[in-house]
mmCIF file of C-alpha atoms in Angstrom:
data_model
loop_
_atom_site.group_PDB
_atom_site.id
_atom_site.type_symbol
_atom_site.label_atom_id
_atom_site.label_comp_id
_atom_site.label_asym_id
_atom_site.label_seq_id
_atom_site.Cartn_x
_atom_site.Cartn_y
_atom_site.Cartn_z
ATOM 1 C CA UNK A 1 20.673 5.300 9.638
ATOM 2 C CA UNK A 2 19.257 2.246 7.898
ATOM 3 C CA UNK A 3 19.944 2.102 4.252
ATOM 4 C CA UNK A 4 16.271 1.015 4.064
ATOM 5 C CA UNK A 5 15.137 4.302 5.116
ATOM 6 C CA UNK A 6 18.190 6.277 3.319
ATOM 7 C CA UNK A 7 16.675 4.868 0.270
ATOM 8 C CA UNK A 8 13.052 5.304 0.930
ATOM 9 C CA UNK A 9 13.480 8.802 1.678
ATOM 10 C CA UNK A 10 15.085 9.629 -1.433
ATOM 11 C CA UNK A 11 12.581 7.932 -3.526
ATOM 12 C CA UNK A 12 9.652 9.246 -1.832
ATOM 13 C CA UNK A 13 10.868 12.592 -2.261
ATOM 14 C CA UNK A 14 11.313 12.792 -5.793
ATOM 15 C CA UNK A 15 9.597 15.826 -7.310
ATOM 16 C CA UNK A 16 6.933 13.971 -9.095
ATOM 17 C CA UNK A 17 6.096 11.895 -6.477
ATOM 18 C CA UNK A 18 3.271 14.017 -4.971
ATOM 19 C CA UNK A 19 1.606 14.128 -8.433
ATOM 20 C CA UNK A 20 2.015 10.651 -9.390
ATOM 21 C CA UNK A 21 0.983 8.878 -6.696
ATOM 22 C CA UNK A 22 -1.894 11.391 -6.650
ATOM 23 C CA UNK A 23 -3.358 10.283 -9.912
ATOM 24 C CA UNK A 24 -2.700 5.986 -9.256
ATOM 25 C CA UNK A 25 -6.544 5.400 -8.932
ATOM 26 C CA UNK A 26 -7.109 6.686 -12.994
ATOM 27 C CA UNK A 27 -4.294 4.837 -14.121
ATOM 28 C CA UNK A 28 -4.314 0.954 -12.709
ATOM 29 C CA UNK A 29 -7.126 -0.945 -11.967
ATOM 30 C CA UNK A 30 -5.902 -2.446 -9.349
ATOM 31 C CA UNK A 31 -4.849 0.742 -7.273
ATOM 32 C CA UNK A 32 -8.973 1.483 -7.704
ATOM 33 C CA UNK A 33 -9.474 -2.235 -6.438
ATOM 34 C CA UNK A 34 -7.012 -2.153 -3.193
ATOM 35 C CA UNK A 35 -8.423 1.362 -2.076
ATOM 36 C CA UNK A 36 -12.297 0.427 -2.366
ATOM 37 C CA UNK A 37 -11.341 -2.256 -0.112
ATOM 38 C CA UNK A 38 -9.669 -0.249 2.523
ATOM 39 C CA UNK A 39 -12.850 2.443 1.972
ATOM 40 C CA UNK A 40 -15.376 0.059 2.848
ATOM 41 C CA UNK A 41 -12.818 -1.213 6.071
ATOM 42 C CA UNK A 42 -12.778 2.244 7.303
ATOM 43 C CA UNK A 43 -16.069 3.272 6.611
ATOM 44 C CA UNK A 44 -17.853 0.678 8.387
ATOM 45 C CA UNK A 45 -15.520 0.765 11.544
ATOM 46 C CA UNK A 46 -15.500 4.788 12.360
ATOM 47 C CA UNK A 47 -17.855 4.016 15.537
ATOM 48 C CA UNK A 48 -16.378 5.919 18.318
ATOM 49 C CA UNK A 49 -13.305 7.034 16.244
ATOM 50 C CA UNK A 50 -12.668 11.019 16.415
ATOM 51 C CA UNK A 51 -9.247 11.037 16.081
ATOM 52 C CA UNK A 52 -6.815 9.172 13.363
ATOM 53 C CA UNK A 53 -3.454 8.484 12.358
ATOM 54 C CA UNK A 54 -2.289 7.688 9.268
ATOM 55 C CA UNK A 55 1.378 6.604 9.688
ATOM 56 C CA UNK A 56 2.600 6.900 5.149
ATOM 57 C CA UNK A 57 -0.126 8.856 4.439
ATOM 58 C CA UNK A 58 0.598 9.739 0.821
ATOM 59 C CA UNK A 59 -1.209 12.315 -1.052
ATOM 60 C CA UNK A 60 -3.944 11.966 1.512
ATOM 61 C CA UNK A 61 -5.967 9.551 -0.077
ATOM 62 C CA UNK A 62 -8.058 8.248 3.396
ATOM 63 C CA UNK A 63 -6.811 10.862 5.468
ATOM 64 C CA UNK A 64 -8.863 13.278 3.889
ATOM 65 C CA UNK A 65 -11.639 10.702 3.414
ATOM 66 C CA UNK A 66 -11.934 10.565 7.156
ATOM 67 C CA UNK A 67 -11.566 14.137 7.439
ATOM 68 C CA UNK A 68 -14.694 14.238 5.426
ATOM 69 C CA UNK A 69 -16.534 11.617 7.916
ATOM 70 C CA UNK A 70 -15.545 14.891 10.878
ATOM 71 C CA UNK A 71 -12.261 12.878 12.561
ATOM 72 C CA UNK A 72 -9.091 14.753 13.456
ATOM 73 C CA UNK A 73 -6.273 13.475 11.462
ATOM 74 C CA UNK A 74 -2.584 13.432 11.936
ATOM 75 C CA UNK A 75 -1.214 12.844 8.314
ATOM 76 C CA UNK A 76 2.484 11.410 8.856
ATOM 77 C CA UNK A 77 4.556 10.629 5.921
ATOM 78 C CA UNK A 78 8.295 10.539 4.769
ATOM 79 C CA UNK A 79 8.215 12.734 1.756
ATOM 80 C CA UNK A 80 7.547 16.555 1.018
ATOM 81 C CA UNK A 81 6.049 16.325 -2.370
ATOM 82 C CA UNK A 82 3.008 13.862 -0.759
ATOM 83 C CA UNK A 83 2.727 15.945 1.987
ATOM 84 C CA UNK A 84 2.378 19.151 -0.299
ATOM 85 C CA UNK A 85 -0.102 17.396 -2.668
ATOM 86 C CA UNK A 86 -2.395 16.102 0.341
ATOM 87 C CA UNK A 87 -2.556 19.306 1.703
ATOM 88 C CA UNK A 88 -3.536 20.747 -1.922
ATOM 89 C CA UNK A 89 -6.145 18.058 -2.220
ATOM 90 C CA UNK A 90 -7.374 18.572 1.568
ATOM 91 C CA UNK A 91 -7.798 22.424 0.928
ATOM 92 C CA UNK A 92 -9.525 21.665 -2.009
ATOM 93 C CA UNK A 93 -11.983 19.227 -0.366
ATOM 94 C CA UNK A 94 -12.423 21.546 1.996
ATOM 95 C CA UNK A 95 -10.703 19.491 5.532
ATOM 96 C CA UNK A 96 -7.087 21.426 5.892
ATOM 97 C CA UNK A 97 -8.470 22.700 9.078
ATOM 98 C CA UNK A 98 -8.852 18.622 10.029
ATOM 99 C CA UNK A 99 -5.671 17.482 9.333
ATOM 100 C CA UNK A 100 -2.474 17.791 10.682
ATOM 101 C CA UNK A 101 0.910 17.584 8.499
ATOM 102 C CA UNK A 102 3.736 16.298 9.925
ATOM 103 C CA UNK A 103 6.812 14.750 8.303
ATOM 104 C CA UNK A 104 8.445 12.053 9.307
ATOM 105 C CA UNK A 105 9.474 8.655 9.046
ATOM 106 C CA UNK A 106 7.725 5.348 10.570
ATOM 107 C CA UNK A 107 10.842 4.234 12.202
ATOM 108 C CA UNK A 108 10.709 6.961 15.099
ATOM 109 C CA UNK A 109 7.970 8.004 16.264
ATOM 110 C CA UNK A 110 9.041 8.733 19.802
ATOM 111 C CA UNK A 111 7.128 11.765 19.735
ATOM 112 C CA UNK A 112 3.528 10.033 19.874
ATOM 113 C CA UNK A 113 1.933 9.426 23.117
ATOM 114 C CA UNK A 114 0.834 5.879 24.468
ATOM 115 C CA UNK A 115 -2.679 5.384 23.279
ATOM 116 C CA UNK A 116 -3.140 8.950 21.196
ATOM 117 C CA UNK A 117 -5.190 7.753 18.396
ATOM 118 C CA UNK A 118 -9.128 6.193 18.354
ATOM 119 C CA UNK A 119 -7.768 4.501 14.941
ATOM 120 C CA UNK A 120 -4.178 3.993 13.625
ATOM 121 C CA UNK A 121 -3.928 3.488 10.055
ATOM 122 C CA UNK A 122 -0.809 2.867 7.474
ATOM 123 C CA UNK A 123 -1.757 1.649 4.177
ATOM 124 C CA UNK A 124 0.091 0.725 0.745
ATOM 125 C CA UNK A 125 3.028 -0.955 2.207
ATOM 126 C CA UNK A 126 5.222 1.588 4.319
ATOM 127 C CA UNK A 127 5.924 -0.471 6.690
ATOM 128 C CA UNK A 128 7.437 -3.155 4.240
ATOM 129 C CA UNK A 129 9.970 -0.501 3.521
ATOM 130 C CA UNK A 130 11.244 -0.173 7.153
ATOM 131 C CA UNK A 131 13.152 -3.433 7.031
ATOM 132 C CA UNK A 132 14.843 -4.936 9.183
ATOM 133 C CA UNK A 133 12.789 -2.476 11.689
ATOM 134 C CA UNK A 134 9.339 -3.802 10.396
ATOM 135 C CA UNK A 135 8.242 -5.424 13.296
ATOM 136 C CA UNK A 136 9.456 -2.345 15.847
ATOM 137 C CA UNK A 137 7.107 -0.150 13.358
ATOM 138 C CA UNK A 138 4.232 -2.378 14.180
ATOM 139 C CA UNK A 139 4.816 -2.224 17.436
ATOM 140 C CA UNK A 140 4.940 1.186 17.770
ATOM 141 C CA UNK A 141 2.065 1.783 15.779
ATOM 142 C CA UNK A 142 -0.430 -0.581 17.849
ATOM 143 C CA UNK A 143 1.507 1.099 20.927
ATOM 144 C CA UNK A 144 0.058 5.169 19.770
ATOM 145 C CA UNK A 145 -3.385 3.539 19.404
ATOM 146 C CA UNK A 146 -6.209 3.580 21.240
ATOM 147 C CA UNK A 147 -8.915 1.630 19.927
ATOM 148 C CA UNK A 148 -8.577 -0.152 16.334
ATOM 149 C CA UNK A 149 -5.427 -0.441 14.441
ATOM 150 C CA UNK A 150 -5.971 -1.310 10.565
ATOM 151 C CA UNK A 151 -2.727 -1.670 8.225
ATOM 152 C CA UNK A 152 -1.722 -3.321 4.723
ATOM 153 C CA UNK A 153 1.843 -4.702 3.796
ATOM 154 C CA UNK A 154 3.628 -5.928 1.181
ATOM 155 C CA UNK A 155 2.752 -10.302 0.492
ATOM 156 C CA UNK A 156 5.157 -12.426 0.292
ATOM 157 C CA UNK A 157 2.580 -14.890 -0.899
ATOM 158 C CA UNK A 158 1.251 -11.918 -3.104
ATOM 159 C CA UNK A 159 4.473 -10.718 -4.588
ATOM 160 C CA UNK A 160 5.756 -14.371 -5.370
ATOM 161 C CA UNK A 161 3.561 -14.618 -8.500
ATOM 162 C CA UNK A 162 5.842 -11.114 -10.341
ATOM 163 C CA UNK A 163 8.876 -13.318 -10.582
ATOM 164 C CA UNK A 164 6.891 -15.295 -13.283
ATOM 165 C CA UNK A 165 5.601 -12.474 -14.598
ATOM 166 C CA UNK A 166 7.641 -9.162 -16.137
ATOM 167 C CA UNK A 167 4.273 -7.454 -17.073
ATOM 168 C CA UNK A 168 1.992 -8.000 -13.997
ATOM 169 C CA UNK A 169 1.017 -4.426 -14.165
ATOM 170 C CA UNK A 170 0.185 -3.818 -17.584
ATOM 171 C CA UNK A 171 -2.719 -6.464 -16.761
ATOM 172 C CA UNK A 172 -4.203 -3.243 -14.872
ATOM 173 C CA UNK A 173 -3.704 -0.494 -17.120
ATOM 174 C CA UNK A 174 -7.467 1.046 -16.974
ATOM 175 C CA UNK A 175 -6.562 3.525 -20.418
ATOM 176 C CA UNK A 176 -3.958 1.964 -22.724
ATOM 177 C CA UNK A 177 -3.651 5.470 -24.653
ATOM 178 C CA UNK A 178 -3.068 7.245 -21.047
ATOM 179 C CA UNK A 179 -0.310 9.604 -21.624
ATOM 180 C CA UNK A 180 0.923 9.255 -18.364
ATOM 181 C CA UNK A 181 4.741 8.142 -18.068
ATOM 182 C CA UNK A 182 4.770 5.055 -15.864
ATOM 183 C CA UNK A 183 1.718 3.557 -18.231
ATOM 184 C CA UNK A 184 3.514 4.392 -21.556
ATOM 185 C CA UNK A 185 6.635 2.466 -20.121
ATOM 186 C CA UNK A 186 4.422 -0.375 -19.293
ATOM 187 C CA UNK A 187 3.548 -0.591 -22.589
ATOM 188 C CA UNK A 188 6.834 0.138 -24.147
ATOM 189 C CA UNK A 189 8.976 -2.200 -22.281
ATOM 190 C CA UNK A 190 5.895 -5.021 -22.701
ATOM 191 C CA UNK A 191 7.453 -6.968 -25.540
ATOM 192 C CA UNK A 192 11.554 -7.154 -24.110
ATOM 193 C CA UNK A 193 10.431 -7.867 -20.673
ATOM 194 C CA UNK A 194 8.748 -11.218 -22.354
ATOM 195 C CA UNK A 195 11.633 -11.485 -24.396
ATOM 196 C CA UNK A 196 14.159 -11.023 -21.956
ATOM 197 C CA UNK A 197 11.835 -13.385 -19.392
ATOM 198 C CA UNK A 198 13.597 -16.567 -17.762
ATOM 199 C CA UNK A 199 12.146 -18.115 -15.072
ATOM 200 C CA UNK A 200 14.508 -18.113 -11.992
ATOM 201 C CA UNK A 201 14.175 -20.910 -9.640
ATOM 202 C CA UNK A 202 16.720 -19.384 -7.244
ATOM 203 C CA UNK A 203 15.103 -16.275 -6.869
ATOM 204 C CA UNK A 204 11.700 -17.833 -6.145
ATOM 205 C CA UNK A 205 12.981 -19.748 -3.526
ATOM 206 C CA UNK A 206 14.962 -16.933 -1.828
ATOM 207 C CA UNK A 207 12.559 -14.520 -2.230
ATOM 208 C CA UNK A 208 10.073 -17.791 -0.595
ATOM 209 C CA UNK A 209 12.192 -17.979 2.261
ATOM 210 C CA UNK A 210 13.677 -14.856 3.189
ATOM 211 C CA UNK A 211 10.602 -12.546 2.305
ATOM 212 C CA UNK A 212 13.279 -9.550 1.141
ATOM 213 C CA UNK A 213 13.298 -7.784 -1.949
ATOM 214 C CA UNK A 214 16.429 -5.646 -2.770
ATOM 215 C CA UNK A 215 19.142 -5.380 -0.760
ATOM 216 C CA UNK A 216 22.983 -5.036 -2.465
ATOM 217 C CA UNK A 217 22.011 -3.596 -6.047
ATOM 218 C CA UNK A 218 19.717 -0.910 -4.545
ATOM 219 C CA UNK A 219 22.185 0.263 -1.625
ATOM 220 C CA UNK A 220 24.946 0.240 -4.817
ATOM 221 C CA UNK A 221 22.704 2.009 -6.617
ATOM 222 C CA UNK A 222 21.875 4.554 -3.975
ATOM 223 C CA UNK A 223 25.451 5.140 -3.186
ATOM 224 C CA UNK A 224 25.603 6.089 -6.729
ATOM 225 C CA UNK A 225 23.527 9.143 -6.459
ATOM 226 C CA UNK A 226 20.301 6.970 -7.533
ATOM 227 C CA UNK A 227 17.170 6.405 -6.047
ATOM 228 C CA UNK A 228 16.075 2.788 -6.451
ATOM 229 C CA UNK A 229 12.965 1.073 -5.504
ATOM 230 C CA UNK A 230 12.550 0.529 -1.725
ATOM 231 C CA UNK A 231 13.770 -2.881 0.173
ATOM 232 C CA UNK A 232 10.541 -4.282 1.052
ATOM 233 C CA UNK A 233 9.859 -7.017 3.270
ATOM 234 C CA UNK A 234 7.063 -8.972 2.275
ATOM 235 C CA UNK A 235 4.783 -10.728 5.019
ATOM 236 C CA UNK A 236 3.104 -14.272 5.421
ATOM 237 C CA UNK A 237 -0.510 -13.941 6.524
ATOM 238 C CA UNK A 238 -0.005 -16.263 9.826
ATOM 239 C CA UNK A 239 3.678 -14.211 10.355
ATOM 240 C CA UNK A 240 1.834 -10.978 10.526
ATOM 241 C CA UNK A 241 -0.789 -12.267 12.786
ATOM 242 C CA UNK A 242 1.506 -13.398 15.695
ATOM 243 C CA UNK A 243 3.094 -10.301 15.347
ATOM 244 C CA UNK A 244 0.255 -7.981 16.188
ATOM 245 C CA UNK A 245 -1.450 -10.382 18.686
ATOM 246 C CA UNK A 246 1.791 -10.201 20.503
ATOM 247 C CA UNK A 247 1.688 -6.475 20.506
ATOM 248 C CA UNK A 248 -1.900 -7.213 22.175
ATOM 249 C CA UNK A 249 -3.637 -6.562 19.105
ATOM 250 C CA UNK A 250 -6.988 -8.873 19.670
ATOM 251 C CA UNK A 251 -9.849 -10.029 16.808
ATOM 252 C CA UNK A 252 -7.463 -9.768 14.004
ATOM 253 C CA UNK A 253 -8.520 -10.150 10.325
ATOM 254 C CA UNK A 254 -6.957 -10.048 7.427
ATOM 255 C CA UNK A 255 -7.432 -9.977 3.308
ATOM 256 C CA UNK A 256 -5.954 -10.096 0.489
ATOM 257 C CA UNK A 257 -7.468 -6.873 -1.579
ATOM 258 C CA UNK A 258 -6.484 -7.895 -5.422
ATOM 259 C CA UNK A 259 -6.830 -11.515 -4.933
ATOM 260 C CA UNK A 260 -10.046 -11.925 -7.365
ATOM 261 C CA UNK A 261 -9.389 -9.322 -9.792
ATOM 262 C CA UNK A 262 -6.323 -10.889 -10.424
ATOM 263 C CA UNK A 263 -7.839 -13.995 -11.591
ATOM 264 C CA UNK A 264 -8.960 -11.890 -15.036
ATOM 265 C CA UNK A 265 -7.655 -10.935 -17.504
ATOM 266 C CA UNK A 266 -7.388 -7.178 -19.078
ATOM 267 C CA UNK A 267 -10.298 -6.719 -21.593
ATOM 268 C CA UNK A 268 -12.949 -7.889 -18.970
ATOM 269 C CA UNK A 269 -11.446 -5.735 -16.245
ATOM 270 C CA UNK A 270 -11.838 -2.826 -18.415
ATOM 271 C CA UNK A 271 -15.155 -3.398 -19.188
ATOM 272 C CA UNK A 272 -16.159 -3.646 -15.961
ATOM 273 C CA UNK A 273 -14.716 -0.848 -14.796
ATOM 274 C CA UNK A 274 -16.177 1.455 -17.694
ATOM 275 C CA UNK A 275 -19.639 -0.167 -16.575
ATOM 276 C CA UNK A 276 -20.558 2.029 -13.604
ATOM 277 C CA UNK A 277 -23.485 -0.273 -12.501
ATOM 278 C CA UNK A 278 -20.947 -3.335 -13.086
ATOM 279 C CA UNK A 279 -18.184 -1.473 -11.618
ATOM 280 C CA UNK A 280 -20.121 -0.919 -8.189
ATOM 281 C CA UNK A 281 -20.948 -4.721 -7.769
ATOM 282 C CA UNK A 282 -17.828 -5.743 -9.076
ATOM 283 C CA UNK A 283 -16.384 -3.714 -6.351
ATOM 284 C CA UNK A 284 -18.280 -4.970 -3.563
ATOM 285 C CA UNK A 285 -18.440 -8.667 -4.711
ATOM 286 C CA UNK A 286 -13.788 -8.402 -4.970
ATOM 287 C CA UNK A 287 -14.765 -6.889 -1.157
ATOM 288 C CA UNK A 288 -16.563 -10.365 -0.040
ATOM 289 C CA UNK A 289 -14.190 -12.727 -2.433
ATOM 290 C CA UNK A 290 -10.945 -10.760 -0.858
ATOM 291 C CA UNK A 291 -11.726 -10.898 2.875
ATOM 292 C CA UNK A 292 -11.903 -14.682 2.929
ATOM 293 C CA UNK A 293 -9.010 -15.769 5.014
ATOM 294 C CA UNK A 294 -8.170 -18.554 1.898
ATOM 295 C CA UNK A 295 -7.412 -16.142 -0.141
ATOM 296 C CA UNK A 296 -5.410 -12.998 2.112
ATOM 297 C CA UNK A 297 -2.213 -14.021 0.956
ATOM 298 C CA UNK A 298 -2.947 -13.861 -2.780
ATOM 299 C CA UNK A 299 -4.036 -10.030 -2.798
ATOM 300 C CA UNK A 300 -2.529 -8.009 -5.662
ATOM 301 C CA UNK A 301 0.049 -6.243 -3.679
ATOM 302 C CA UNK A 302 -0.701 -5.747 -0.039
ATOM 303 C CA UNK A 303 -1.702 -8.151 2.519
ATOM 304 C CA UNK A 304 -4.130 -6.124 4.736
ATOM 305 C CA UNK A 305 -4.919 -6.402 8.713
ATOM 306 C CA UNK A 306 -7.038 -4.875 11.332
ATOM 307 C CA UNK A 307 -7.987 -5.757 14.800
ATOM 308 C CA UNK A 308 -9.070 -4.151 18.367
ATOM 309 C CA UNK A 309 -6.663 -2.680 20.665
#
């Protein structure tokens, strides 16, 4: 087995995983950002769809939102605690009857027929965790689908920008006095990260060229009885294009979800966001600004795609 997925698994099934990840949307601004996006993508292309997968499903977060709109779901993900938490949030939204668990992990899924699915769907960067079988995984998930395929990965172009920048995600922090423990380590660590900061020219450039982050120090660290971050390969707009039109994928588009917001700074983010009137427009207008095909490589985190099958 890969030490990608070795390492994925373990970190995706820590206990607190289910909970945390559960919870990401009223924490971090630009979790809420990335997943209005995808909501308005799915939402306005559910024509004809009745049945869904959603290959890294999570806690459930658009699985049960399309469960909601009356499609059959397959909910596929790596790790128990999401899969318990999803079907805890399904159950209470009143769609476990909707959605079908099944764990598993994005690298094999032999068991899926040719063209099951009206809509495939993997969002949040699972695939970017399947390296070096990224490009097999998109195969194989345009080969299960039927009709639309929609997906987001990790951006190279994206990413690039946290090598400058130790605190990138305390930009984001929606409630500074959030007791939660990733947010009070945000703040906590703030000051040494900018202390500690040097700017690495290697790294760029490596990171630039080779589009991999982790690799030695994360298998070391897994053979140590840890569970480090993922390896994640990060994607080039025009690299993940040719990729799924030569899996047949046709009318591709992609965006950069994150790519406006990120342009602000804190205070004004938060005051939007407290601003539900504000908050709505912002929302749509970081919709419009992030699907221009200028700016899909400069999204927060994910570089997202969807096209016709």
């Amino acid at each position: 087995m890969d030490y990608s997925r070795k390492i994925s698994e373990r970190m995706w099934n820590l206990p607190d995983k289910g909970e945390m990840e559960s919870r990401r949307e009223e924490m971090f601004m630009d979790d809420i950002i990335q997943k209005s996006h995808i909501e308005k993508e799915l939402l306005s292309s559910l024509d004809g769809v009745e049945t869904v997968f959603d290959g890294g499903a999570g806690c459930g977060r658009f699985s049960i939102l399309l469960a909601r709109h009356g499609c059959k779901v397959t909910h596929f993900d790596i790790s128990q605690p999401m899969i318990d938490k999803a079907k805890e949030l399904a159950r209470k939204e009143g769609v476990l009857d909707k959605i079908t668990f099944v764990k598993g992990a994005l690298e094999d899924l032999r068991e899926f027929g040719d063209k099951s699915y009206d809509l495939v769907m993997s969002f949040d960067a699972p695939i970017s965790y399947t390296y070096p079988n990224q490009e097999q995984v998109i195969r194989e998930l345009v080969r299960i689908g039927k009709k639309r395929i929609m997906i987001s990965v990790s951006s190279r172009l994206g990413v690039l920008p946290y090598l400058a920048n130790p605190v990138q995600k305390n930009q984001f922090i929606l409630d500074e006095n959030c007791e939660d423990a990733f947010v009070r380590w945000c703040i906590g660590n703030k000051a040494g990260a900018i202390e500690a900061f040097r700017f690495d020219k290697d790294a760029v450039e490596k990171l630039w060229s080779e589009g991999l982050m982790g690799g030695s120090d994360e298998i070391a660290e897994y053979e140590r009885g840890g569970a480090p971050w993922c390896i994640t390969y990060t994607f080039l707009p025009d690299e993940l294009k040719k990729i799924l039109e030569s899996a047949g994928v046709k009318n591709i588009e992609l965006a950069g979800p994150g790519a406006y917001a990120r342009t602000l700074p804190r205070e004004i983010l938060v005051k939007i966001m407290n601003h539900p009137e504000q908050r709505s427009d912002f929302l749509e207008f970081c919709h419009r600004y992030d699907s221009n095909p200028f700016v899909c490589g400069m999204g927060k985190d994910n570089l997202f795609a969807k096209g016709e099958l």
